[in-house]
GROMACS .gro file of C-alpha atoms in nm:
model
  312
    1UNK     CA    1   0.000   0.000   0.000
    2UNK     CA    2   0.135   0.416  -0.068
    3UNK     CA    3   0.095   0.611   0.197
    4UNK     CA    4   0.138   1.001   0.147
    5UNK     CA    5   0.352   1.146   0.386
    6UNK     CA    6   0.268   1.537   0.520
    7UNK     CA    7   0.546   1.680   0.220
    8UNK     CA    8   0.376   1.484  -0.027
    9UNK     CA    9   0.071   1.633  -0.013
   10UNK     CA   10   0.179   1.948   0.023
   11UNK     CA   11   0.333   1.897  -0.293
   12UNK     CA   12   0.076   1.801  -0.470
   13UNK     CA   13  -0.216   2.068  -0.373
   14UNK     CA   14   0.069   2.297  -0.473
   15UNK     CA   15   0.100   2.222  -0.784
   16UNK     CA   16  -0.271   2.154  -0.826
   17UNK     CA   17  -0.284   2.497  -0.757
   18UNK     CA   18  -0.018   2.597  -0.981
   19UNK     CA   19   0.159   2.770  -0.737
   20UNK     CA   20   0.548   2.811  -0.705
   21UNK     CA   21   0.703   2.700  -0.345
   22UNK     CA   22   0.800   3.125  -0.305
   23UNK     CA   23   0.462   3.215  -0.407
   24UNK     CA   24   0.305   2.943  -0.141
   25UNK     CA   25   0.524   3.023   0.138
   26UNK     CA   26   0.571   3.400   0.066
   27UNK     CA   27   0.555   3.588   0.443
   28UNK     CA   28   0.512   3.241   0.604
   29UNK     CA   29   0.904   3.082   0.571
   30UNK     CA   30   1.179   3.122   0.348
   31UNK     CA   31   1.222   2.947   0.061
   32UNK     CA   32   1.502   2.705   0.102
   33UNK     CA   33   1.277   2.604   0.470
   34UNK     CA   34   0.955   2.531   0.210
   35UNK     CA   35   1.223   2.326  -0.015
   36UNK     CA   36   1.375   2.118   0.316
   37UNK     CA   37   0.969   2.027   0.373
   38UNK     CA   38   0.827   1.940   0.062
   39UNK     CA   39   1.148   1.695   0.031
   40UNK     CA   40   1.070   1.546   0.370
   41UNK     CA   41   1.381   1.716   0.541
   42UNK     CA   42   1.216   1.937   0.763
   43UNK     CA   43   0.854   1.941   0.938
   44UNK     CA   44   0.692   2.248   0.974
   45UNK     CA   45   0.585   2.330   1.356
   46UNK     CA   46   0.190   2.311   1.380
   47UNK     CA   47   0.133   2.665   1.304
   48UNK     CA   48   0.309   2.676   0.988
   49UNK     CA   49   0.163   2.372   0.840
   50UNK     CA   50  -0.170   2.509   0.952
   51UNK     CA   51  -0.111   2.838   0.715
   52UNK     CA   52   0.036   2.623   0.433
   53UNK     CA   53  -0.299   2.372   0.486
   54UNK     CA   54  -0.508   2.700   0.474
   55UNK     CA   55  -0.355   2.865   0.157
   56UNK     CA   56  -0.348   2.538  -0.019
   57UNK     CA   57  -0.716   2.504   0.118
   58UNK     CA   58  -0.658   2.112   0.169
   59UNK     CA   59  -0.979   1.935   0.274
   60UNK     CA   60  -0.806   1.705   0.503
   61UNK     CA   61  -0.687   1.687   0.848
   62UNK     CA   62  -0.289   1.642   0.907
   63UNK     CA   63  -0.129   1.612   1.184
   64UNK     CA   64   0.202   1.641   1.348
   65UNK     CA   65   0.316   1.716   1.678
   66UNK     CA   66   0.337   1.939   1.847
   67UNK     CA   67   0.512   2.063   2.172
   68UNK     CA   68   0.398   2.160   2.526
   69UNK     CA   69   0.412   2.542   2.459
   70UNK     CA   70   0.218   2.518   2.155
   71UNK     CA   71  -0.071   2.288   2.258
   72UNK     CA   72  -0.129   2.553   2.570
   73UNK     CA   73  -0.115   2.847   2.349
   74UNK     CA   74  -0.352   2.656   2.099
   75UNK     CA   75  -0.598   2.604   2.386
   76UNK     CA   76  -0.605   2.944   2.486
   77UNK     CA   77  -0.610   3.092   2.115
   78UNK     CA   78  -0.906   2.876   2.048
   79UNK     CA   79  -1.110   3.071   2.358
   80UNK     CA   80  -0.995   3.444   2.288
   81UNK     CA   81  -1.081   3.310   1.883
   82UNK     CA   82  -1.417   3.215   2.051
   83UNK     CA   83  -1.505   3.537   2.269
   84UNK     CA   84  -1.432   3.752   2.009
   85UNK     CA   85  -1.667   3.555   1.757
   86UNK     CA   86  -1.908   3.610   1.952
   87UNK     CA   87  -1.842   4.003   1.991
   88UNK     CA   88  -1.731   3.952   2.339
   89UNK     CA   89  -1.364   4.139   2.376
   90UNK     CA   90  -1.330   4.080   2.748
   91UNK     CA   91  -0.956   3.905   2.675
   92UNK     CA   92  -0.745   4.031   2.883
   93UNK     CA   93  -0.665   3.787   3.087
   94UNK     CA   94  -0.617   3.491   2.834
   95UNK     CA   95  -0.406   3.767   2.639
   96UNK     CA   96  -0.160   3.785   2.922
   97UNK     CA   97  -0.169   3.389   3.015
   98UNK     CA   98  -0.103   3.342   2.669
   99UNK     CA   99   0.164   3.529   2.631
  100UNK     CA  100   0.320   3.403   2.993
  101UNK     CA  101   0.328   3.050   2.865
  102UNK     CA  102   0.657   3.116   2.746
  103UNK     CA  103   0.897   3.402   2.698
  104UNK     CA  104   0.885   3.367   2.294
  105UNK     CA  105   0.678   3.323   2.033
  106UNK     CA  106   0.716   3.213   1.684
  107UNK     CA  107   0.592   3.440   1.400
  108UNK     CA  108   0.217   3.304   1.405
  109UNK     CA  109   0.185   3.310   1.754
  110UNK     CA  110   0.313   3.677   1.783
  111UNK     CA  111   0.061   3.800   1.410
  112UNK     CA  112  -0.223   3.637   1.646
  113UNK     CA  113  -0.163   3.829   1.997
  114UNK     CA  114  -0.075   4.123   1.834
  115UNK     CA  115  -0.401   4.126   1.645
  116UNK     CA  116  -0.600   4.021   1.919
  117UNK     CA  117  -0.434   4.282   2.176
  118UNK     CA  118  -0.568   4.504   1.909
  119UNK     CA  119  -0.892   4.442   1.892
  120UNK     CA  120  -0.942   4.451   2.285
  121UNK     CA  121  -0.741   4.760   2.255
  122UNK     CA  122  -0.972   4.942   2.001
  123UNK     CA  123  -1.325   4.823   2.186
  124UNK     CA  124  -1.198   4.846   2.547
  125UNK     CA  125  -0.966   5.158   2.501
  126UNK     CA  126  -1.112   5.314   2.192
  127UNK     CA  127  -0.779   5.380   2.105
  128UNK     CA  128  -0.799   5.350   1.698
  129UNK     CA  129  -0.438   5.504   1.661
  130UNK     CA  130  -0.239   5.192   1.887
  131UNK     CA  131  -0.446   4.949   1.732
  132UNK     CA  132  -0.392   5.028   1.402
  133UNK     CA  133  -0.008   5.036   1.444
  134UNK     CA  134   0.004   4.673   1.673
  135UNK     CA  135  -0.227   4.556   1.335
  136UNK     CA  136  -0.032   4.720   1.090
  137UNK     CA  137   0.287   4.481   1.270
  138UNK     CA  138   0.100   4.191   1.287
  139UNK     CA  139  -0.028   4.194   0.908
  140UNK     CA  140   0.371   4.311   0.830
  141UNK     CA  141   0.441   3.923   0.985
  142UNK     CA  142   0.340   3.734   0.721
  143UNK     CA  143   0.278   4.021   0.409
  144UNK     CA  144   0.616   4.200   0.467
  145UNK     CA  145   0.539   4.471   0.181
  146UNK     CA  146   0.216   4.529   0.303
  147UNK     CA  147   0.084   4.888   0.281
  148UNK     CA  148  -0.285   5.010   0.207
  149UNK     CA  149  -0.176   5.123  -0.200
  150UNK     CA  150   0.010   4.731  -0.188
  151UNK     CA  151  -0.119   4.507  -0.459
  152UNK     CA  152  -0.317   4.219  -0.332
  153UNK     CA  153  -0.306   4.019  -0.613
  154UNK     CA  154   0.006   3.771  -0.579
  155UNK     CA  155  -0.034   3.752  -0.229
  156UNK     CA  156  -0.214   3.424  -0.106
  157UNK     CA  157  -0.429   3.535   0.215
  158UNK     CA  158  -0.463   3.303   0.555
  159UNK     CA  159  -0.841   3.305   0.711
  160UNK     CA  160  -0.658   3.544   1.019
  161UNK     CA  161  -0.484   3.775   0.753
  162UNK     CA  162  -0.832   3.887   0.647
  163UNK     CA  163  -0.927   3.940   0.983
  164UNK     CA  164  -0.654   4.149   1.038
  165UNK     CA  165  -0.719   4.353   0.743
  166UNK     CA  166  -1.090   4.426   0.816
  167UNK     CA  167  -0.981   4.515   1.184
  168UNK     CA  168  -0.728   4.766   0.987
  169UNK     CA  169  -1.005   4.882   0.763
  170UNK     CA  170  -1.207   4.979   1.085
  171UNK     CA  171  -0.923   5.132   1.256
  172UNK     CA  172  -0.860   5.356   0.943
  173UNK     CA  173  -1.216   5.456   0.972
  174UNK     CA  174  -1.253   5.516   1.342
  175UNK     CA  175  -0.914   5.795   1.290
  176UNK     CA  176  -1.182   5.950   1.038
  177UNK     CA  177  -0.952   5.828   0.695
  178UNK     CA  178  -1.283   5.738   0.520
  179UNK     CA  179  -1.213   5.729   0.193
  180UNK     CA  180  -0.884   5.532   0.260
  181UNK     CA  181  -1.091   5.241   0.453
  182UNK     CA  182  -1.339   5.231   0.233
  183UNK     CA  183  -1.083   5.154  -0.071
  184UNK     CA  184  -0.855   4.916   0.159
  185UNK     CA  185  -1.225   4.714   0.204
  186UNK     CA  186  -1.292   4.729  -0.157
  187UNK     CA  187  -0.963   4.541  -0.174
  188UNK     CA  188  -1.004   4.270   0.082
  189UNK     CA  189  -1.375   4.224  -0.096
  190UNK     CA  190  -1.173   4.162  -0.421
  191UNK     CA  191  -0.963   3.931  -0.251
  192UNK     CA  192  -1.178   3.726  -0.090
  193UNK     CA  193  -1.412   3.686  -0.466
  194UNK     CA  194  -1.099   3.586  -0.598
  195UNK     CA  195  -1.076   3.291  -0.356
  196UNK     CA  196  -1.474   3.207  -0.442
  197UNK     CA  197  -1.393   2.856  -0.472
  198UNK     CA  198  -1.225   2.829  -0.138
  199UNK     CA  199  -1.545   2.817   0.022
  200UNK     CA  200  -1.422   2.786   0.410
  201UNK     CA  201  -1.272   3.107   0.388
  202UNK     CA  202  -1.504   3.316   0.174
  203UNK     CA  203  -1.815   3.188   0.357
  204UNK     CA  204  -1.725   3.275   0.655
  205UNK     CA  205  -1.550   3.639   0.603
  206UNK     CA  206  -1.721   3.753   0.299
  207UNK     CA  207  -2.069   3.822   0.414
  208UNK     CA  208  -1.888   4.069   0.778
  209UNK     CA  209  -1.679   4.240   0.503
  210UNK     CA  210  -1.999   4.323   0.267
  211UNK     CA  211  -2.143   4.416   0.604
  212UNK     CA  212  -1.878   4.705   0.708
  213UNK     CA  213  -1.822   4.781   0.330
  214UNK     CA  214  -2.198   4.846   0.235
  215UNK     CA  215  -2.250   5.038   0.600
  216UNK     CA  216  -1.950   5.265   0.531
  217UNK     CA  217  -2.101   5.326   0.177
  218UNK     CA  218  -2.457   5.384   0.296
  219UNK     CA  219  -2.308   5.681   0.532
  220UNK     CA  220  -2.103   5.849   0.235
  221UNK     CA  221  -2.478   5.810   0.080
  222UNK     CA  222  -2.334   5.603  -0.235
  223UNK     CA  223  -2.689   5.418  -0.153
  224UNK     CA  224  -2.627   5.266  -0.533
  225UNK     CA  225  -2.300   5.152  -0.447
  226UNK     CA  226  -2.417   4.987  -0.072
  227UNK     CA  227  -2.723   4.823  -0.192
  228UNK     CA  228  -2.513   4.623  -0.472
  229UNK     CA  229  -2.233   4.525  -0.200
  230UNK     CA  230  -2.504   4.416   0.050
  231UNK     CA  231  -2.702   4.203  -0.203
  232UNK     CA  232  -2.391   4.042  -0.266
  233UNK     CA  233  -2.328   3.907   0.129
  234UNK     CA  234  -2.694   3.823   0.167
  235UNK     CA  235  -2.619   3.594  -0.184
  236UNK     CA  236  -2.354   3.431   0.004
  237UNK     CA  237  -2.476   3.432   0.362
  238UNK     CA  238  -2.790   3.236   0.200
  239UNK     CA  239  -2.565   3.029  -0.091
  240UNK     CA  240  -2.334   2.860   0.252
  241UNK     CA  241  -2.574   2.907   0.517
  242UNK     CA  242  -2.398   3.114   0.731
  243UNK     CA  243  -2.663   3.345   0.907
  244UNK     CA  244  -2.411   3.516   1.152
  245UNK     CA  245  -2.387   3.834   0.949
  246UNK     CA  246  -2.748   3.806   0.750
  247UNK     CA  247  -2.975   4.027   0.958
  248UNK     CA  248  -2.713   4.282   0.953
  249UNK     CA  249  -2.692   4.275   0.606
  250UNK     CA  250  -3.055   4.274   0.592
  251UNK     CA  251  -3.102   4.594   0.752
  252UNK     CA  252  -2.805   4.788   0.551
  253UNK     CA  253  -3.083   4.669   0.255
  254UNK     CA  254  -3.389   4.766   0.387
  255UNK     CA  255  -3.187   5.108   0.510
  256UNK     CA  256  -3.111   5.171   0.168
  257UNK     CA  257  -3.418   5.091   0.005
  258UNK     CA  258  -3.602   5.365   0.204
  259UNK     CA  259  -3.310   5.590   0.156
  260UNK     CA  260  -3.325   5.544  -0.217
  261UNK     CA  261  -3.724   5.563  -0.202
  262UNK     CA  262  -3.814   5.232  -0.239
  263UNK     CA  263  -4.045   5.203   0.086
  264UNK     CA  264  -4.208   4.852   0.015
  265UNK     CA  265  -3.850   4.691  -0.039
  266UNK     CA  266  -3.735   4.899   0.247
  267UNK     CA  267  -3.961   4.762   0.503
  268UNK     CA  268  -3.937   4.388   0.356
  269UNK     CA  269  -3.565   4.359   0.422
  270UNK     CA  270  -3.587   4.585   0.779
  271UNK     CA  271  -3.847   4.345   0.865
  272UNK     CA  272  -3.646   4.050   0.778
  273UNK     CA  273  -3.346   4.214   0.979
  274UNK     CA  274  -3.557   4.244   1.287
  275UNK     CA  275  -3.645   3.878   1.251
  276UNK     CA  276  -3.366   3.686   1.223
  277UNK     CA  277  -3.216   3.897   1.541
  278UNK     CA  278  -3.522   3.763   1.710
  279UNK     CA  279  -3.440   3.422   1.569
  280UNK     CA  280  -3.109   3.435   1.749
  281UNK     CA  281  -3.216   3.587   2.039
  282UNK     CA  282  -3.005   3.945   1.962
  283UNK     CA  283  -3.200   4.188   2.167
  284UNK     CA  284  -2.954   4.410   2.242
  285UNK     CA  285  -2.916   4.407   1.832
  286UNK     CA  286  -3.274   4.462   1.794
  287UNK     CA  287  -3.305   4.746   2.037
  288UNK     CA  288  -3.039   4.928   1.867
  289UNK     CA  289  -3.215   4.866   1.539
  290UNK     CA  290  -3.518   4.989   1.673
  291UNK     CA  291  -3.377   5.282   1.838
  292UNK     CA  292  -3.163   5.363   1.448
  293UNK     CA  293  -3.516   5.318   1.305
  294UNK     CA  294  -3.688   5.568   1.514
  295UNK     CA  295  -3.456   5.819   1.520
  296UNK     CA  296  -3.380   5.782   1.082
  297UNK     CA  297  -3.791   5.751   0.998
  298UNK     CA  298  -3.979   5.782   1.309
  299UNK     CA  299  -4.213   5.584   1.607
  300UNK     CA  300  -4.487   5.576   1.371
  301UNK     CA  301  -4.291   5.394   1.108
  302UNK     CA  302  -4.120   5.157   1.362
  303UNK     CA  303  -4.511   5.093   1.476
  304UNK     CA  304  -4.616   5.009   1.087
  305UNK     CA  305  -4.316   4.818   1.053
  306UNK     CA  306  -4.384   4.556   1.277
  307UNK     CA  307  -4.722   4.486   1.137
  308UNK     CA  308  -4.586   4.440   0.810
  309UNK     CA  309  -4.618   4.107   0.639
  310UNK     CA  310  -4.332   4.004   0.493
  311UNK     CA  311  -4.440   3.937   0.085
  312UNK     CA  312  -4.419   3.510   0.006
   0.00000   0.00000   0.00000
């Protein structure tokens, strides 16, 4: 019987993918490291083979071992990865016991804390300007030329380097650089099309990025521009089933329906909004809504919207 060993199927996906070892392992390793694995004379520590698994986007688990330090750092980046899922940025304390584990890191670990210190920095702090720069380092990790006018084409992005990005994006916006978020978004939307067929990774960032994108574009009142971007997430929120971001989405819709005129539509797609957050049990999501709806079109509307039937 042939058994494929770990370098073996890294080679193949590779060149399935018609990629070249420096264009695969570009920010990740250097290249004679990528040569030393793919010929079996090196294994990758867990993280790396976890990026290369990612960018290849192979549908199969492989394993290696791992040490001490990295299984307790993996255990701990799996919870801070779950909080902050689930909006809840209250990582302080896992960011420090995950940095105490040991006095280094290697290059993933330190992209990860860095970006995560960010984020609790930006929603605990609202201090935009340090986040952006510990971001700006931890993208720098692993897309060493990276700068908002860098081309994104030839670079091969990990599930975490989008999330970096979008965090970036934000950042950018909160210092009041509009027009510079809004293009850096346009490019990680671009990006993440261009990896349509990677379905793990485009499902699952696509439809937060159309989100931010189409909000940012509703407020410069490019209503045209937002509804297009939005119809687009809700496509692929409904295409993989992934309903985290859909109600969201659902309201930029049914904002810019009534913003463009289109009441009927507009109230269809607010109402759909305000029902999958009841779905899900988001009230502090729906009161918000509610509250944005009062204040944009008034209690009357609010009252007319929820005894609107939803067209079959």
């Amino acid at each position: 019987m042939d058994y494929f060993s770990i370098c073996a199927i890294l080679k193949e996906y590779r060149k399935r993918a018609g990629l070249s070892q420096a264009a695969l392992c570009e920010g990740l390793c250097e290249l004679p490291t990528m040569n030393k694995i793919e010929n079996g004379k090196q294994n990758p520590n867990k993280k790396l083979l976890d990026a290369l698994i990612e960018r290849l986007q192979i549908p199969l688990a492989l394993n290696i071992a791992i040490s001490k330090i990295e299984f307790e750092r993996a255990i701990i980046e799996k919870e801070i990865s779950s909080k902050l899922s689930h909006n809840d940025c209250d990582i302080n304390d896992l960011l420090r016991q995950y940095k105490s584990v040991s006095s280094e890191m290697n290059k993933f670990e330190l992209q990860f804390y860095l970006y995560s210190h960010a984020v609790f920095i930006y929603n605990t702090e609202k201090n935009y300007k340090v986040a952006l720069d510990e971001l700006n380092k931890s993208i720098k990790i692993t897309f060493p030329n990276y700068t908002n006018e860098a081309n994104f084409d030839n670079h091969i992005f990990t599930s975490l380097e989008f999330l970096i990005l979008n965090n970036i994006a934000i950042c950018t916006y909160f210092t009041k650089d509009f027009d510079k978020a809004i293009s850096l978004m346009k490019k990680i939307m671009v990006s993440l099309e261009a990896r349509k067929n990677f379905t793990d990774i485009y499902a699952k960032k696509y439809p937060m990025i159309a989100y931010n994108l189409s909000t940012w574009l509703g407020i410069k009142k490019h209503y045209a521009e937002s509804l297009e971007v939005s119809q687009k997430g809700i496509d692929c929120c409904l295409k993989y089933q992934q309903y985290s971001s859909i109600s969201d989405l659902f309201y930029n819709h049914g904002y810019t329906f009534m913003m463009l005129g289109e009441k009927e539509k507009g109230k269809e797609f607010l109402k759909k909004s305000l029902a999958f957050d009841s779905i899900f049990d988001r009230k502090k999501f729906i009161d918000s809504a509610k509250s944005d709806i009062i204040k944009s079109f008034g209690t009357i509307f609010l009252s007319d919207l929820q005894n609107f039937k939803i067209p079959l």
